[in-house]
Amino acid sequence: MSIHIVADPKLVADTVLLPGDPLRARHIAQTYLTDVIQYNEIRGMLGFTGYWHGNRVSVQGTGMGMPSFSIYAHELIDTYHAKRLVRVGTCGTMSETLHLKDVLIAQAADSDSAMNPSRFGSYQFAPTASFDLLAKAVEHAKAAKLGFAVGNVFTSDQFYDLKGEEKKQIAQSLGTMAIDMETCELYTLARMKQVEALTLLTVSDSLLTGEQVPPAQRQSTFDAMVDLALQTLFG
Ligand code: HPA
């Protein structure tokens, strides 16, 4: 067991879905998996293991932001020997070609976080998705006729950011498509620990228009993305 996930390592699968919201972890487990066990409830950060069409998979809530995400991903990899980690989350679009409810398959992550400068000093690390998972996600997204894009995400340290407008303009000028708060840390840890990782994000809001997906539609768009994640891993 580890500090924030208290479970017998045998209870956690080597493939893990990572929603930020622990209640979404429970929803995924209840909706998609069979023979489900709950292996963690420390701090309410629920974790479950079950089977999707015979394939063993865990679902672990991570909380919001890189520091919280990092704790759970770190412990899953180091203590529970996770080998494939797929974040299933939401993002805000800043691109005219990425629409509300589309899925962004995140190729790489820019960031304003201090975590990587603090780790690597002047070495400019490039946080990128694992190619095999990325390619499979594209194949399955096409087959399912999902509205999707492949592109970069800006992983922000602050949701309410005094300099948000300035950073958005830089990101847009670089062709960065959306904003989240976790992907940079997933891709960094995956490289450091030599495991596979991918982020899939449904667009929940627009930084261009201020529009948000209405709550009643959020669940179905999120579910389409979870389907894509499971097809990507096991299809
Ligand atoms: N900012 C940061 N993270 C997000 C957003 C946002 O607007 N929407 C969904 N995740």
Coordinates of C-alpha atoms and ligand atoms in Angstrom, one line a residue:
M1 CA 0.0 0.0 0.0
S2 CA 1.0 3.6 -0.3
I3 CA 0.1 6.8 1.5
H4 CA -2.9 8.1 -0.5
I5 CA -4.0 4.8 -2.0
V6 CA -4.4 2.2 0.7
A7 CA -5.0 -1.2 -1.0
D8 CA -3.5 -4.6 -1.5
P9 CA -1.4 -4.1 -4.7
K10 CA -3.1 -7.2 -6.1
L11 CA -6.4 -5.3 -6.2
V12 CA -5.2 -2.7 -8.8
A13 CA -5.0 -3.5 -12.5
D14 CA -2.0 -2.6 -14.6
T15 CA -4.2 -0.5 -16.9
V16 CA -5.9 2.5 -15.2
L17 CA -8.4 5.2 -16.2
L18 CA -7.9 8.5 -14.5
P19 CA -10.8 10.9 -14.1
G20 CA -10.3 13.9 -12.0
D21 CA -13.6 13.6 -10.2
P22 CA -13.8 10.5 -7.9
L23 CA -17.6 10.4 -8.5
R24 CA -16.9 10.0 -12.2
A25 CA -14.6 7.1 -11.2
R26 CA -17.6 5.5 -9.5
H27 CA -19.8 6.2 -12.5
I28 CA -17.4 4.6 -14.9
A29 CA -17.0 1.5 -12.7
Q30 CA -20.8 1.1 -12.3
T31 CA -21.6 1.8 -16.0
Y32 CA -18.8 0.0 -17.8
L33 CA -17.3 -2.7 -15.6
T34 CA -18.3 -6.0 -14.2
D35 CA -17.2 -7.8 -11.0
V36 CA -16.3 -4.4 -9.5
I37 CA -14.4 -4.0 -6.2
Q38 CA -13.7 -0.7 -4.6
Y39 CA -10.0 -0.6 -3.4
N40 CA -9.6 2.9 -2.2
E41 CA -11.6 5.6 -0.3
I42 CA -8.9 7.5 1.4
R43 CA -9.7 11.3 1.2
G44 CA -12.8 10.3 -0.8
M45 CA -10.5 9.6 -3.8
L46 CA -12.3 6.5 -4.9
G47 CA -10.6 3.7 -6.8
F48 CA -12.2 0.7 -8.4
T49 CA -11.2 -2.4 -10.3
G50 CA -13.3 -4.5 -12.6
Y51 CA -13.5 -6.0 -16.0
W52 CA -14.5 -4.6 -19.4
H53 CA -15.2 -7.4 -21.9
G54 CA -13.0 -9.7 -19.9
N55 CA -10.1 -7.1 -19.6
R56 CA -9.0 -6.1 -16.1
V57 CA -9.0 -2.4 -15.6
S58 CA -8.9 0.1 -12.7
V59 CA -10.4 3.5 -12.4
Q60 CA -8.9 6.0 -10.0
G61 CA -10.0 9.6 -9.2
T62 CA -7.0 12.0 -9.1
G63 CA -8.4 15.4 -8.0
M64 CA -7.6 18.6 -9.9
G65 CA -4.3 20.1 -10.8
M66 CA -0.8 18.7 -11.3
P67 CA 0.2 18.2 -7.6
S68 CA -2.9 16.1 -6.8
F69 CA -2.7 14.2 -10.0
S70 CA 0.9 13.5 -9.5
I71 CA 0.4 11.9 -6.1
Y72 CA -2.1 9.3 -7.5
A73 CA -0.2 8.6 -10.7
H74 CA 3.1 8.3 -8.8
E75 CA 1.6 5.8 -6.3
L76 CA -0.2 3.8 -9.0
I77 CA 3.0 3.4 -11.0
D78 CA 5.5 2.8 -8.2
T79 CA 3.4 0.8 -5.7
Y80 CA 0.7 -0.7 -7.9
H81 CA 2.8 -1.3 -11.0
A82 CA 0.4 0.5 -13.4
K83 CA 1.8 0.3 -17.0
R84 CA -0.9 2.1 -19.0
L85 CA -2.6 5.2 -17.7
V86 CA -5.3 7.1 -19.6
R87 CA -6.6 10.3 -18.2
V88 CA -10.3 10.9 -19.1
G89 CA -11.1 14.5 -18.3
T90 CA -12.5 17.8 -19.5
C91 CA -10.9 20.9 -21.1
G92 CA -11.7 24.4 -22.2
T93 CA -11.2 25.0 -25.9
M94 CA -9.3 27.9 -27.3
S95 CA -9.4 26.8 -30.9
E96 CA -12.0 27.6 -33.6
T97 CA -11.7 24.0 -34.8
L98 CA -12.2 22.2 -31.5
H99 CA -15.9 22.5 -30.6
L100 CA -17.9 22.0 -27.4
K101 CA -18.4 18.2 -26.8
D102 CA -15.6 17.2 -29.1
V103 CA -12.8 15.0 -27.8
L104 CA -9.2 16.3 -27.8
I105 CA -6.7 13.5 -28.1
A106 CA -3.8 15.3 -26.4
Q107 CA -0.6 14.9 -28.4
A108 CA 1.6 17.0 -26.1
A109 CA 1.3 19.4 -23.2
D110 CA 2.6 22.9 -22.8
S111 CA 2.5 24.3 -19.2
D112 CA 3.2 27.2 -16.9
S113 CA 3.8 24.9 -14.0
A114 CA 7.0 25.1 -11.9
M115 CA 7.1 21.3 -11.5
N116 CA 9.2 20.5 -14.5
P117 CA 11.6 23.4 -14.2
S118 CA 12.1 22.3 -10.6
R119 CA 12.8 18.7 -11.6
F120 CA 14.9 19.3 -14.7
G121 CA 16.5 22.7 -14.4
S122 CA 17.5 24.2 -17.8
Y123 CA 16.7 20.9 -19.6
Q124 CA 13.5 21.6 -21.6
F125 CA 11.5 18.4 -21.3
A126 CA 8.8 17.7 -23.9
P127 CA 5.8 16.0 -22.3
T128 CA 4.2 13.8 -25.0
A129 CA 1.6 11.1 -25.3
S130 CA 2.6 7.5 -26.0
F131 CA 2.5 7.0 -29.7
D132 CA 0.8 3.6 -29.8
L133 CA -2.1 4.7 -27.5
L134 CA -2.4 8.0 -29.5
A135 CA -2.6 6.1 -32.8
K136 CA -5.1 3.6 -31.5
A137 CA -7.3 6.4 -30.1
V138 CA -7.3 8.1 -33.5
E139 CA -8.3 4.9 -35.2
H140 CA -11.2 4.2 -32.8
A141 CA -12.3 7.9 -32.8
K142 CA -12.6 7.7 -36.6
A143 CA -14.4 4.4 -36.5
A144 CA -16.9 5.8 -33.9
K145 CA -17.4 8.9 -36.0
L146 CA -16.6 11.1 -33.0
G147 CA -16.0 14.8 -33.3
F148 CA -12.3 14.9 -32.3
A149 CA -9.0 16.6 -32.8
V150 CA -5.4 15.7 -32.1
G151 CA -3.4 18.6 -30.7
N152 CA -1.6 20.2 -27.9
V153 CA -3.1 21.1 -24.5
F154 CA -1.9 23.9 -22.2
T155 CA -1.7 22.4 -18.7
S156 CA -2.3 25.4 -16.4
D157 CA -1.5 25.6 -12.7
Q158 CA -4.3 28.1 -12.0
F159 CA -8.0 27.9 -12.9
Y160 CA -8.5 31.5 -11.8
D161 CA -5.4 33.2 -13.3
L162 CA -4.7 36.9 -13.2
K163 CA -2.6 36.5 -16.3
G164 CA -5.0 34.0 -18.0
E165 CA -5.7 36.2 -21.0
E166 CA -2.0 36.8 -21.7
K167 CA -1.3 33.1 -21.5
K168 CA -4.3 32.2 -23.7
Q169 CA -3.0 34.5 -26.4
I170 CA 0.5 32.9 -26.3
A171 CA -1.1 29.4 -26.4
Q172 CA -3.3 30.3 -29.3
S173 CA -0.4 31.9 -31.3
L174 CA 1.3 28.5 -30.9
G175 CA -1.7 26.5 -32.1
T176 CA -2.4 25.0 -28.7
M177 CA -6.0 23.8 -28.8
A178 CA -7.2 23.6 -25.2
I179 CA -6.6 24.0 -21.5
D180 CA -6.6 21.5 -18.7
M181 CA -4.7 21.2 -15.4
E182 CA -3.2 17.7 -15.4
T183 CA -1.9 16.3 -18.7
C184 CA 1.7 17.7 -18.4
E185 CA 2.2 15.8 -15.2
L186 CA 0.8 12.5 -16.7
Y187 CA 3.1 12.7 -19.7
T188 CA 6.1 13.7 -17.6
L189 CA 5.7 10.9 -15.0
A190 CA 5.1 8.4 -17.8
R191 CA 8.4 9.2 -19.5
M192 CA 10.3 9.3 -16.2
K193 CA 8.9 5.9 -15.2
Q194 CA 8.8 4.4 -18.7
V195 CA 5.1 3.5 -18.8
E196 CA 2.5 4.4 -21.4
A197 CA 0.1 7.3 -21.1
L198 CA -2.6 9.2 -23.0
T199 CA -5.0 12.0 -22.2
L200 CA -8.5 12.2 -23.7
L201 CA -10.5 15.4 -22.9
T202 CA -14.1 16.3 -23.8
V203 CA -14.6 20.0 -24.3
S204 CA -16.7 21.3 -21.5
D205 CA -16.3 25.0 -22.1
S206 CA -15.0 27.6 -24.5
L207 CA -12.5 30.2 -23.7
L208 CA -13.4 31.9 -27.0
T209 CA -17.2 32.4 -26.3
G210 CA -17.7 31.6 -22.6
E211 CA -20.2 28.8 -23.6
Q212 CA -20.4 25.7 -21.4
V213 CA -21.9 22.3 -22.1
P214 CA -25.2 22.2 -20.2
P215 CA -25.0 19.8 -17.2
A216 CA -27.7 17.5 -18.7
Q217 CA -25.4 16.8 -21.8
R218 CA -22.2 16.4 -19.9
Q219 CA -22.7 12.8 -18.9
S220 CA -23.4 11.5 -22.4
T221 CA -20.4 13.3 -23.9
F222 CA -18.2 12.1 -21.1
D223 CA -19.5 8.5 -21.6
A224 CA -18.6 8.6 -25.4
M225 CA -15.0 9.5 -24.4
V226 CA -14.8 6.6 -21.8
D227 CA -15.9 4.3 -24.5
L228 CA -13.1 5.6 -26.7
A229 CA -10.6 5.1 -23.9
L230 CA -11.7 1.5 -23.3
Q231 CA -11.6 0.8 -27.1
T232 CA -8.2 2.4 -27.3
L233 CA -6.8 0.2 -24.5
F234 CA -8.5 -3.1 -25.3
G235 CA -10.2 -2.9 -28.8
Ligands
HPA1 N1 -9.4 25.8 -17.5 C1 -8.6 24.9 -17.0 N2 -9.0 23.6 -16.9 C2 -10.2 23.3 -17.5 C3 -11.0 24.2 -18.1 C4 -10.6 25.6 -18.1 O1 -11.3 26.4 -18.6 N3 -12.1 23.6 -18.5 C5 -12.0 22.3 -18.2 N4 -10.8 22.1 -17.6

